[in-house]
XYZ file of C-alpha atoms in Angstrom:
778
model
C 0.000 0.000 0.000
C 1.481 3.365 -1.039
C 1.714 6.618 0.887
C -1.316 8.788 1.677
C -2.142 11.771 -0.502
C -0.170 14.921 0.289
C 2.958 13.188 1.544
C 6.260 14.202 0.073
C 7.859 10.878 -0.790
C 10.661 9.309 -2.730
C 10.598 5.733 -3.980
C 13.613 3.743 -2.787
C 12.662 0.455 -4.338
C 9.689 -1.901 -4.322
C 7.441 -1.215 -1.338
C 9.982 1.224 0.141
C 8.900 4.860 0.379
C 10.785 7.617 2.163
C 8.749 10.361 3.721
C 10.081 13.863 4.476
C 8.509 16.114 7.112
C 9.195 19.572 8.527
C 8.397 19.643 12.252
C 7.996 22.668 14.510
C 7.953 22.202 18.284
C 6.921 24.939 20.711
C 7.015 25.153 24.487
C 9.857 25.119 26.992
C 12.219 23.346 24.598
C 15.466 25.277 24.840
C 18.019 24.860 27.575
C 16.502 21.497 28.558
C 18.354 19.049 26.304
C 15.700 18.935 23.605
C 17.993 18.877 20.572
C 20.083 15.955 21.893
C 16.819 14.180 22.666
C 15.699 14.668 19.041
C 19.122 13.530 17.806
C 18.861 10.287 19.817
C 15.288 9.690 18.582
C 16.287 10.255 14.958
C 19.157 7.792 15.241
C 16.888 5.257 16.948
C 14.453 5.351 14.025
C 17.132 5.581 11.296
C 16.022 9.041 10.151
C 18.151 11.582 8.331
C 17.796 15.348 8.587
C 18.581 18.058 11.115
C 17.365 19.922 14.233
C 18.028 23.489 15.331
C 16.795 26.092 17.799
C 14.995 29.148 16.547
C 13.453 32.067 18.397
C 10.050 30.393 18.599
C 11.028 26.846 19.539
C 12.745 23.970 17.761
C 12.815 23.297 13.991
C 13.259 19.747 12.679
C 13.553 18.273 9.192
C 13.386 14.481 8.947
C 13.333 11.839 6.245
C 12.823 8.119 6.624
C 10.474 5.186 6.221
C 6.787 5.917 6.777
C 6.453 3.876 9.939
C 9.694 5.281 11.405
C 8.597 8.872 10.816
C 5.313 8.076 12.579
C 7.145 6.545 15.532
C 9.386 9.596 15.757
C 6.433 12.020 15.740
C 4.533 9.973 18.297
C 7.555 10.004 20.595
C 7.856 13.797 20.263
C 4.173 14.306 21.015
C 4.449 11.979 23.987
C 6.808 14.297 25.830
C 10.523 14.984 25.674
C 13.480 15.192 28.027
C 12.634 15.507 31.738
C 12.767 19.319 31.967
C 10.925 20.088 28.700
C 7.317 21.277 28.465
C 6.037 20.588 24.952
C 3.083 22.755 23.952
C 2.711 21.769 20.307
C 4.244 19.509 17.636
C 3.214 20.492 14.103
C 4.390 18.482 11.081
C 3.906 19.085 7.357
C 5.293 17.600 4.139
C 8.530 19.068 2.861
C 11.266 18.448 0.346
C 13.992 16.013 1.258
C 16.490 17.651 3.632
C 19.241 15.978 1.635
C 21.282 14.808 4.616
C 23.282 11.602 4.771
C 22.677 11.311 8.515
C 21.099 13.399 11.270
C 22.810 16.553 12.481
C 22.332 19.369 14.993
C 22.573 22.750 13.325
C 23.335 26.202 14.658
C 20.456 28.279 15.991
C 18.568 30.628 13.722
C 17.339 33.989 14.981
C 13.913 35.269 13.957
C 13.336 38.909 14.952
C 9.606 38.659 15.745
C 9.422 35.082 17.012
C 9.471 34.076 20.676
C 9.285 31.029 22.898
C 9.102 30.297 26.616
C 12.426 30.310 28.430
C 13.173 27.618 30.977
C 13.062 28.557 34.630
C 16.159 27.892 36.722
C 16.585 24.190 37.568
C 17.814 22.605 40.785
C 21.025 20.579 40.588
C 20.351 17.066 39.284
C 21.491 13.833 40.934
C 24.035 13.082 38.192
C 25.810 16.393 38.749
C 25.746 15.927 42.525
C 27.337 12.499 42.100
C 30.147 14.060 40.050
C 30.601 16.835 42.602
C 31.054 14.218 45.338
C 33.381 11.946 43.347
C 37.071 12.566 44.224
C 38.098 11.151 40.839
C 35.889 13.491 38.815
C 37.380 16.646 37.352
C 34.449 18.636 38.791
C 34.950 17.286 42.319
C 33.565 19.856 44.802
C 33.067 22.386 42.026
C 30.214 24.739 43.077
C 29.092 25.680 39.554
C 28.712 22.386 37.682
C 25.529 21.832 35.679
C 24.173 20.030 32.624
C 21.162 20.121 30.292
C 18.992 18.823 33.151
C 19.942 21.440 35.735
C 21.491 24.782 36.525
C 20.814 28.461 35.889
C 18.538 29.396 32.991
C 16.197 32.385 33.228
C 18.386 34.365 35.628
C 21.362 34.342 33.220
C 19.531 34.776 29.876
C 19.990 38.084 28.081
C 18.143 37.211 24.864
C 16.913 34.340 22.689
C 17.615 31.950 21.038
C 19.127 30.411 24.146
C 22.823 30.217 23.262
C 25.850 30.752 25.479
C 26.718 34.078 23.872
C 23.292 35.402 24.910
C 23.766 34.484 28.579
C 26.038 35.817 31.281
C 28.193 32.704 30.741
C 29.357 34.272 27.485
C 32.135 35.874 29.520
C 33.726 32.448 30.144
C 35.576 30.602 27.351
C 35.251 26.837 27.534
C 38.341 24.703 28.019
C 38.961 21.841 25.581
C 37.393 19.231 27.889
C 34.205 21.254 28.369
C 34.101 22.040 24.641
C 34.180 18.319 23.797
C 31.227 17.654 26.096
C 29.372 20.696 24.762
C 29.741 19.527 21.151
C 28.954 15.839 21.691
C 25.238 15.080 21.102
C 25.581 11.901 23.125
C 26.828 13.804 26.185
C 24.361 15.164 28.732
C 26.209 18.493 28.561
C 25.629 18.868 24.836
C 24.850 22.553 24.355
C 24.365 23.084 28.095
C 25.050 26.787 27.865
C 26.320 27.292 31.453
C 28.707 24.302 31.215
C 31.926 24.928 33.121
C 34.600 23.339 35.270
C 37.266 24.556 37.716
C 39.657 25.177 34.827
C 37.449 27.531 32.823
C 34.355 28.527 34.773
C 33.230 30.813 37.577
C 34.763 30.588 41.007
C 33.862 31.755 44.509
C 35.672 33.854 47.095
C 34.937 35.340 50.517
C 35.140 39.004 51.461
C 35.258 40.365 54.993
C 34.914 44.121 55.083
C 37.183 45.537 52.401
C 39.499 42.526 52.440
C 39.361 39.699 49.918
C 39.759 36.448 51.781
C 39.948 32.757 50.887
C 39.032 31.597 47.380
C 37.427 28.539 45.790
C 37.139 25.567 48.165
C 38.808 27.453 51.015
C 36.139 30.163 50.749
C 33.377 27.582 51.183
C 35.173 25.961 54.122
C 35.618 29.335 55.806
C 31.955 30.196 55.207
C 30.889 26.932 56.848
C 33.120 27.691 59.837
C 31.692 31.186 60.226
C 28.123 29.915 60.064
C 28.928 27.303 62.699
C 30.287 30.091 64.940
C 26.985 31.963 64.721
C 27.961 34.574 62.144
C 25.772 35.972 59.356
C 27.076 35.448 55.812
C 25.630 36.879 52.609
C 25.708 34.118 49.981
C 25.321 34.734 46.254
C 22.883 32.254 44.691
C 20.978 31.900 41.407
C 18.692 34.931 41.504
C 20.394 37.053 44.118
C 22.016 36.988 47.532
C 20.713 35.300 50.677
C 21.506 36.217 54.253
C 22.422 32.966 55.963
C 22.878 31.937 59.582
C 22.449 28.856 61.756
C 18.675 28.441 62.208
C 19.159 26.705 65.568
C 21.252 29.556 66.993
C 18.781 31.928 68.678
C 21.408 34.655 69.108
C 22.366 34.565 65.427
C 18.715 34.688 64.321
C 17.995 37.631 66.639
C 21.045 39.470 65.323
C 19.953 38.854 61.728
C 16.480 40.246 62.454
C 17.941 43.321 64.110
C 20.345 44.074 61.270
C 17.847 43.348 58.497
C 15.104 45.375 60.243
C 12.736 42.437 59.961
C 10.979 42.255 63.289
C 8.666 39.251 63.106
C 7.999 38.131 59.515
C 8.940 34.443 59.186
C 12.361 33.613 57.773
C 12.930 30.967 55.090
C 15.007 27.896 55.920
C 17.221 25.653 53.801
C 18.380 22.110 54.420
C 20.214 19.519 52.369
C 17.495 16.848 52.011
C 14.003 15.723 52.931
C 15.215 13.440 55.713
C 16.788 16.381 57.511
C 13.709 18.563 57.049
C 11.523 15.849 58.600
C 13.374 16.283 61.900
C 11.935 19.789 62.148
C 8.638 19.688 60.222
C 5.965 17.273 59.039
C 6.356 16.448 55.347
C 3.472 14.898 53.400
C 4.028 13.152 50.074
C 2.686 16.196 48.211
C 4.957 18.511 50.197
C 7.906 16.198 49.551
C 7.202 16.377 45.841
C 7.253 20.164 46.009
C 10.431 20.249 48.110
C 12.247 17.902 45.734
C 10.899 19.381 42.492
C 13.275 21.090 40.068
C 11.706 24.433 41.061
C 12.838 23.975 44.699
C 10.379 26.499 46.196
C 10.065 27.400 49.838
C 7.343 25.011 51.072
C 5.227 25.881 54.121
C 5.267 22.879 56.459
C 3.732 22.181 59.886
C 6.455 22.734 62.486
C 7.287 19.905 64.878
C 6.815 20.832 68.518
C 10.039 21.075 70.466
C 12.356 21.162 67.446
C 15.720 22.878 67.674
C 14.738 25.672 65.269
C 15.028 29.031 67.044
C 11.624 30.381 68.069
C 12.439 33.733 66.454
C 12.519 32.124 62.995
C 8.699 32.158 62.776
C 7.176 33.725 65.895
C 3.474 33.127 66.396
C 3.226 30.618 63.544
C 2.506 26.897 63.279
C 4.648 26.516 60.159
C 8.188 26.785 58.877
C 9.066 27.638 55.300
C 11.641 25.079 54.131
C 13.470 24.694 50.834
C 16.114 22.200 49.822
C 19.551 23.123 48.522
C 19.214 23.866 44.807
C 22.737 24.791 43.675
C 26.009 22.885 44.086
C 27.219 25.748 46.283
C 24.271 25.236 48.639
C 24.965 21.504 48.812
C 28.599 22.160 49.729
C 27.581 24.623 52.456
C 25.163 22.077 53.933
C 27.371 18.986 53.827
C 26.957 17.029 57.078
C 29.708 17.487 59.644
C 29.812 17.243 63.457
C 29.775 20.992 64.130
C 28.046 22.209 60.963
C 24.439 23.492 60.990
C 21.900 21.138 59.434
C 19.470 23.990 58.769
C 20.293 27.503 57.651
C 18.161 30.582 57.639
C 18.291 31.634 53.971
C 16.370 34.868 53.663
C 16.520 37.355 50.808
C 19.498 39.664 51.159
C 17.905 43.062 51.449
C 16.564 45.424 54.017
C 12.873 44.942 54.683
C 10.676 45.466 51.583
C 13.573 46.424 49.292
C 14.362 44.266 46.231
C 16.805 41.403 46.606
C 20.457 42.335 46.053
C 21.906 40.543 43.034
C 25.025 42.419 41.893
C 28.403 42.050 43.596
C 28.954 45.795 43.866
C 25.529 46.321 45.440
C 26.189 43.497 47.892
C 29.351 45.225 49.067
C 27.593 48.576 49.351
C 24.302 47.471 50.944
C 25.056 44.325 52.947
C 28.214 45.342 54.757
C 26.280 46.399 57.863
C 24.115 43.271 57.825
C 26.511 40.414 57.059
C 29.769 39.559 58.807
C 31.149 38.260 55.506
C 30.034 37.919 51.871
C 30.497 34.789 49.742
C 30.674 35.986 46.139
C 31.274 34.494 42.716
C 31.903 35.914 39.254
C 28.966 34.460 37.296
C 26.759 37.491 36.753
C 23.030 37.382 37.439
C 21.094 39.103 34.668
C 17.641 38.930 36.287
C 17.072 39.060 40.016
C 14.591 36.501 41.340
C 13.441 35.749 44.875
C 12.636 32.233 46.021
C 9.121 31.044 45.263
C 6.800 30.168 48.154
C 4.106 27.473 48.000
C 1.903 25.559 50.377
C -0.003 22.314 50.010
C -3.770 22.334 49.792
C -5.661 19.068 49.336
C -2.662 17.385 47.746
C -2.051 20.203 45.256
C 0.401 23.122 45.204
C -1.061 26.382 46.485
C 1.261 29.265 45.513
C 2.002 32.234 47.745
C 4.810 33.756 45.656
C 5.745 32.886 42.079
C 9.393 33.615 41.312
C 12.571 31.528 40.925
C 11.870 28.067 39.572
C 8.489 29.061 38.093
C 9.047 32.369 36.302
C 9.019 32.833 33.366
C 7.063 29.637 32.564
C 3.775 30.560 30.882
C 0.202 30.069 32.011
C -1.822 28.802 29.051
C -4.883 30.945 28.378
C -8.210 29.579 27.134
C -8.165 32.046 24.208
C -5.817 34.119 22.065
C -5.634 37.870 22.057
C -3.467 40.883 21.318
C -0.211 41.531 23.134
C -1.110 42.888 26.583
C 1.063 44.361 29.303
C -0.641 44.239 32.724
C 1.015 46.123 35.574
C -0.563 44.343 38.559
C -1.007 46.076 41.913
C 1.192 47.946 44.360
C 1.539 45.149 46.907
C 3.287 41.896 46.030
C 3.631 43.291 42.540
C 3.932 40.946 39.606
C 3.385 42.047 36.016
C 2.193 39.994 33.049
C 2.650 40.082 29.286
C 0.587 37.998 26.909
C 1.412 36.597 23.511
C -1.196 34.522 21.722
C -2.582 32.044 24.235
C 0.322 32.409 26.654
C 0.411 34.594 29.742
C 3.981 35.197 30.853
C 3.977 36.389 34.436
C 6.999 38.201 35.728
C 8.819 37.146 38.848
C 7.783 38.606 42.197
C 8.819 42.280 42.398
C 7.488 43.320 45.813
C 5.816 46.433 47.173
C 6.009 49.472 44.898
C 6.094 52.027 47.674
C 9.886 51.665 47.458
C 11.603 53.356 44.522
C 14.049 50.487 44.078
C 11.133 48.127 43.487
C 9.542 50.396 40.882
C 12.871 50.512 39.084
C 13.100 46.711 39.312
C 9.613 46.540 37.766
C 10.679 48.739 34.848
C 13.799 46.637 34.237
C 11.859 43.374 34.370
C 9.192 44.588 31.932
C 11.850 45.754 29.471
C 13.524 42.340 29.684
C 10.286 40.416 29.131
C 9.307 42.522 26.137
C 12.707 41.952 24.553
C 12.934 38.278 25.501
C 9.451 37.325 24.348
C 9.191 39.792 21.436
C 6.120 41.511 22.885
C 4.950 44.917 21.684
C 1.900 45.707 23.792
C -1.236 46.695 21.931
C -3.032 47.461 25.184
C -2.027 48.309 28.748
C -4.008 46.951 31.708
C -3.897 48.339 35.224
C -5.736 48.526 38.525
C -8.641 50.911 38.966
C -6.920 52.654 41.894
C -5.759 56.064 40.605
C -2.978 56.475 43.172
C -1.205 53.150 42.729
C 2.362 53.466 41.495
C 1.537 50.614 39.122
C -1.410 52.600 37.712
C 0.696 55.709 37.203
C 3.390 53.761 35.416
C 0.811 52.023 33.263
C -0.764 55.303 32.198
C 2.649 56.811 31.475
C 3.460 53.807 29.305
C 0.121 54.003 27.461
C 0.689 57.694 26.761
C 4.239 57.073 25.572
C 3.215 54.281 23.206
C -0.135 55.813 22.182
C -2.020 52.603 22.985
C -5.225 52.114 24.954
C -5.152 51.718 28.736
C -7.840 49.606 30.399
C -8.596 49.958 34.102
C -9.663 46.693 35.728
C -11.437 46.636 39.071
C -9.251 44.928 41.651
C -11.556 42.087 42.674
C -12.761 41.454 39.133
C -9.088 40.879 38.255
C -8.740 38.411 41.136
C -11.722 36.396 39.927
C -10.640 36.523 36.274
C -7.201 35.204 37.265
C -8.544 32.030 38.863
C -10.937 31.559 35.928
C -8.075 31.867 33.444
C -5.729 29.460 35.193
C -8.531 26.875 35.234
C -9.026 27.388 31.486
C -12.641 28.537 31.618
C -13.757 29.565 28.105
C -15.226 32.876 27.032
C -18.799 33.333 28.200
C -18.244 31.450 31.464
C -19.526 32.978 34.681
C -18.769 32.148 38.295
C -19.644 33.281 41.782
C -16.358 34.924 42.687
C -15.697 35.276 46.416
C -12.896 37.855 46.462
C -11.711 38.424 50.031
C -8.706 40.614 50.751
C -7.717 43.672 52.758
C -8.019 46.511 50.292
C -9.178 47.071 46.742
C -10.463 50.197 45.028
C -14.188 49.847 44.362
C -16.262 51.071 41.452
C -17.817 53.643 43.809
C -14.445 54.947 44.985
C -14.670 53.245 48.393
C -12.522 50.456 49.827
C -13.789 47.010 48.852
C -12.506 43.636 49.982
C -15.365 41.375 51.048
C -16.913 40.783 47.636
C -19.300 38.292 46.118
C -19.143 38.924 42.375
C -21.155 37.268 39.653
C -18.381 37.544 37.112
C -17.065 36.592 33.702
C -14.126 37.948 31.771
C -16.222 40.693 30.178
C -17.708 42.123 33.354
C -19.172 41.544 36.785
C -22.038 42.352 39.115
C -21.419 43.112 42.776
C -24.034 40.656 43.966
C -23.246 40.827 47.694
C -20.610 42.267 49.985
C -19.567 42.762 53.575
C -21.006 45.824 55.255
C -18.189 48.406 55.519
C -16.644 49.130 58.915
C -14.824 52.329 59.922
C -11.028 52.496 59.991
C -10.217 55.316 62.443
C -7.014 57.069 61.454
C -7.112 55.700 57.921
C -4.115 53.704 56.660
C -2.549 53.569 60.140
C -5.221 51.020 61.064
C -3.619 48.510 58.679
C -0.451 48.300 60.792
C -2.293 48.810 64.098
C -5.054 46.185 64.199
C -6.226 47.477 67.556
C -7.434 50.603 65.736
C -9.484 48.496 63.323
C -10.888 46.642 66.325
C -11.846 49.926 68.028
C -13.588 51.017 64.818
C -15.496 47.723 64.700
C -16.510 48.062 68.352
C -17.763 51.579 67.671
C -19.641 50.349 64.611
C -21.233 47.559 66.670
C -22.214 49.890 69.523
C -19.916 48.136 72.005
C -18.352 50.341 74.670
C -14.561 50.653 74.795
C -13.975 49.036 78.193
C -10.546 48.069 79.558
C -11.383 44.367 79.664
C -10.910 44.368 75.856
C -7.326 44.022 74.596
C -7.464 46.674 71.823
C -8.752 49.244 74.311
C -5.732 48.569 76.518
C -3.410 48.694 73.510
C -4.262 52.364 72.803
C -3.170 55.156 75.097
C -5.751 57.445 76.698
C -4.823 60.259 74.312
C -5.010 57.997 71.264
C -8.420 56.667 72.264
C -9.681 60.209 72.736
C -8.391 61.208 69.290
C -9.925 58.163 67.600
C -13.255 58.686 69.330
C -13.237 62.305 68.159
C -12.545 61.220 64.582
C -15.308 58.624 64.696
C -17.846 61.100 66.089
C -16.979 63.697 63.452
C -16.463 61.102 60.708
C -13.107 62.730 59.890
C -10.219 60.607 58.569
C -12.392 57.537 58.985
C -12.581 55.704 55.661
C -14.884 52.700 55.575
C -13.817 49.323 54.286
C -15.670 46.160 53.351
C -12.375 44.271 53.412
C -12.602 40.804 54.926
C -8.935 41.079 55.819
C -9.639 44.052 58.076
C -12.238 42.032 59.990
C -9.688 39.262 60.592
C -7.280 41.940 61.852
C -9.940 43.286 64.201
C -10.779 39.881 65.658
C -7.083 39.104 66.097
C -6.750 42.294 68.145
C -9.960 41.656 70.104
C -8.688 38.226 71.125
C -5.345 39.693 72.208
C -3.400 37.856 69.503
C -1.857 40.764 67.580
C -2.197 44.490 68.230
C 0.510 45.779 65.880
C 1.572 44.308 62.527
C 5.135 44.520 61.294
C 4.275 42.760 58.012
C 1.223 42.338 55.819
C -1.451 39.951 57.148
C 0.464 39.264 60.360
C -2.614 39.648 62.584
C -4.741 37.359 60.423
C -1.951 34.783 60.070
C -1.438 34.578 63.817
C -5.202 34.285 64.324
C -5.209 31.296 61.963
C -2.222 29.784 63.752
C -3.787 29.969 67.211
C -7.202 28.609 66.195
C -7.943 25.100 67.444
C -8.974 22.543 64.856
C -11.280 20.819 67.368
C -13.965 23.522 67.689
C -17.403 22.885 66.163
C -19.181 26.201 66.775
C -19.191 29.363 64.681
C -20.289 32.994 64.941
C -23.285 34.055 62.858
C -23.383 36.995 60.457
C -26.601 38.748 59.429
C -27.361 38.749 55.687
C -29.930 41.145 54.275
C -30.461 42.181 50.655
C -26.926 41.266 49.583
C -25.253 43.024 52.525
C -23.403 40.849 55.017
C -23.427 42.471 58.453
C -20.551 41.405 60.733
C -21.981 43.097 63.837
C -23.702 39.962 65.293
C -20.478 37.988 64.874
C -18.383 40.756 66.445
C -20.749 40.976 69.404
C -20.497 37.224 69.844
C -16.699 37.472 69.919
C -16.864 40.053 72.701
C -19.386 37.956 74.631
C -17.062 34.941 74.437
C -14.114 37.025 75.616
C -16.110 38.147 78.651
C -17.287 34.590 79.334
C -13.693 33.378 79.372
C -13.871 31.197 76.257
C -10.302 30.111 75.422
C -8.727 32.183 72.663
C -8.036 29.166 70.379
C -11.725 28.273 70.485
C -12.908 31.806 69.829
C -10.448 32.110 66.918
C -11.794 28.862 65.456
C -15.389 30.035 65.857
C -14.577 33.153 63.836
C -13.128 31.036 61.027
C -16.033 28.593 61.060
C -18.611 31.371 61.142
C -16.975 33.144 58.204
C -16.949 29.904 56.202
C -20.623 29.274 56.965
C -21.438 32.844 55.889
C -19.703 32.220 52.541
C -21.728 29.033 52.053
C -24.975 30.824 52.833
C -24.358 33.753 50.484
C -23.215 31.483 47.644
C -26.291 29.321 48.133
C -28.562 32.336 47.762
C -26.689 33.559 44.680
C -27.018 30.130 43.087
C -30.790 30.430 43.416
C -30.929 33.877 41.823
C -28.251 33.441 39.135
C -28.333 29.679 38.424
C -24.578 29.328 38.888
C -22.955 26.251 40.399
C -19.281 27.236 40.253
C -17.495 29.261 42.961
C -14.036 30.824 42.662
C -12.217 31.591 45.942
C -9.610 34.293 45.437
C -7.870 37.194 47.161
C -5.223 37.257 49.870
C -7.562 36.222 52.707
C -7.830 32.788 51.065
C -4.157 32.161 51.864
C -5.646 31.269 55.225
C -5.870 27.537 54.616
C -8.003 26.888 57.685
C -10.667 29.195 56.258
C -10.112 27.863 52.740
C -10.623 24.262 53.817
C -13.725 25.007 55.866
C -15.351 27.065 53.099
C -14.356 24.832 50.189
C -15.429 21.627 51.938
C -18.754 23.176 52.824
C -19.343 24.468 49.306
C -18.553 21.068 47.814
C -20.942 19.503 50.321
C -23.537 21.993 49.047
C -23.008 20.775 45.491
C -20.749 23.533 44.153
C -17.697 23.142 41.957
C -14.969 25.097 43.743
C -12.040 26.744 41.947
C -8.910 27.663 43.896
C -5.525 28.871 42.694
C -2.892 26.360 41.605
C -0.556 28.309 39.298
C -0.627 31.919 40.523
C -1.087 33.268 44.049
C -4.492 34.129 45.477
C -2.936 37.371 46.718
C -2.040 40.373 44.565
C 0.769 38.365 42.976
C -1.920 36.896 40.685
C -3.632 40.200 39.931
C -1.815 40.926 36.657
C -3.031 37.681 35.070
C -6.625 38.690 35.731
C -6.020 42.206 34.428
C -4.562 40.791 31.237
C -7.460 38.471 30.390
C -10.053 41.150 31.210
C -8.196 43.540 28.897
C -8.120 40.929 26.111
C -11.877 40.512 26.427
C -12.418 44.275 26.548
C -10.454 44.770 23.326
C -12.469 42.021 21.686
C -15.646 43.838 22.730
C -14.406 47.100 21.264
C -13.450 45.466 17.981
C -16.720 43.510 17.797
């Protein structure tokens, strides 16, 4: 039987037809060993032709017997090398490539084409085995890597992904590395950061203005200093960490004092899962996250009585652990009698500033924080903090999307024009779209700091160049005073392109819809709970029940606003929010209540005056503010040194054994918290234990969500609920609400790829803007 119509074939004898195909592969297919994988496949199936990188993916030309070509294509469509993410494999007939065998060709640049770039990859087992082998030429070398591991995104300057377009272009390969790099059968074939002690980067230690030990001696001296309780700044993949012994309470306290980080939990690093399990409970899902190539910080239940210093995570039930993800980290954490098994590894910066990533900046900015600095000479092109994830119901639940995940795309359920979305001012992350791909930037941080706004500008420029994006529309938050909004409008004016304002909570809901691939025309009940978001009426929203799709939304129900005496100061002083709630509920400020005691006589008099005159007393429907107020009422947290501290500590103290819950009043789409607040005060005065009262608040809030969603289902005939916004990072509340909604017959959508907090906002802005442009054109 001959070939099917449309095939390009050549007859090589009776019953023997050769078929030629041109194949284009898109996805994360550069920097992950894809070309050697294709080369091996082609040789396995006796195909001739070639493979090469281009700026949009991988190009392949093959020729061989019909059945062998089919086997080759099926293998490609079935996956690829371990680190690849294949999005599409398209094949079409072509002329014979005219090759005697199969070869790997040089990359071809295409000015307007683009493809996803691999995120940075944790060191693989094969490289670790070499590093620990005394007979290997890379023995104890802190910068070894291969096509399965090592730096990627943080060293890339441009695409296609070739060494000359990375920061490794400054290092010329020795003959031994060159042979590996050019051998398709070697796992270092075209591994762009390939290096060895003879030709690659090296490390050294600096103390003050003095350059100290180098190479292996620098690592040994760093280990000794950490064991003595010193603080060392360590250069990693996406920036510097500040490291100290996590079991040394004095060292941890000194680090907090120097970094000006009073109480926010500090990230920890250990060498392996077995070590982590001595200090925290590790489920199979959590283990998979810890040991994944992304190596995020994973939030884990802390073991009671562990040796971790209490000051690492005061007032919390959890520790944030990550495993060593570079050879340098593994060398620092090698087991030894006097060496720490767990290091604090927190971003090297002062509180809320961007992470330091250049050697010169480390010397200038970390000298008063660190006792010594461990540097190396491989430049970081893009700064990137560590990602943070939790486990929820056996799935990853992201808190911060950065190193290890950025710049991997989120696939959209529809195509659209190029969009640049600026996100919000807190936990800022931007997003650019190209076709059906949303490329979220790495975590930037809070834009109230100039250095972070400059980091945002630099990151956007890099993404636009790297992914060949020329925005046709700019998306931004509705809030007119956000730094992100101002920058977005400046950019729209500069480029003479439309700017689309997206309401904050609509963006939250659209983000979770998009990551779950809901098609155009879909609608959900979006429960968007956070602290602050600019409402359509110019007031502060944050306890929202939206009936929403991509094209628009209806504010179907919401929390009744409560007063915030003193305005923004209430955010960092939860006792003020509590006093406003007491006033709103008609409850006298008596000294038996913790927030009353937390304020001085003069402050209480001033706040009462403001409340009576309704001066400097904005009102907020934010669910996050209510959690702050209850935390203060129960004496858990009166002042916050970091965002959501009061609510997080309220979650941590709540017992999981309680069965009761406080009731809210619901009338005509307005949810009144006053009955629940009065019940909290009654329980305080009756002597109900704080863990029980905290649990009752959580359970009552979850029941309120179930009740409102049930009523909206009746009026809008919707059976799908999306839970989004920073309040839903509270996994006690999330579990109670989601379980109840499922019990009520709802399909519940929660975040899996982007954070529920404002770190996911830009994705929602982008898809709303795409839909808005479609509406304008239609």
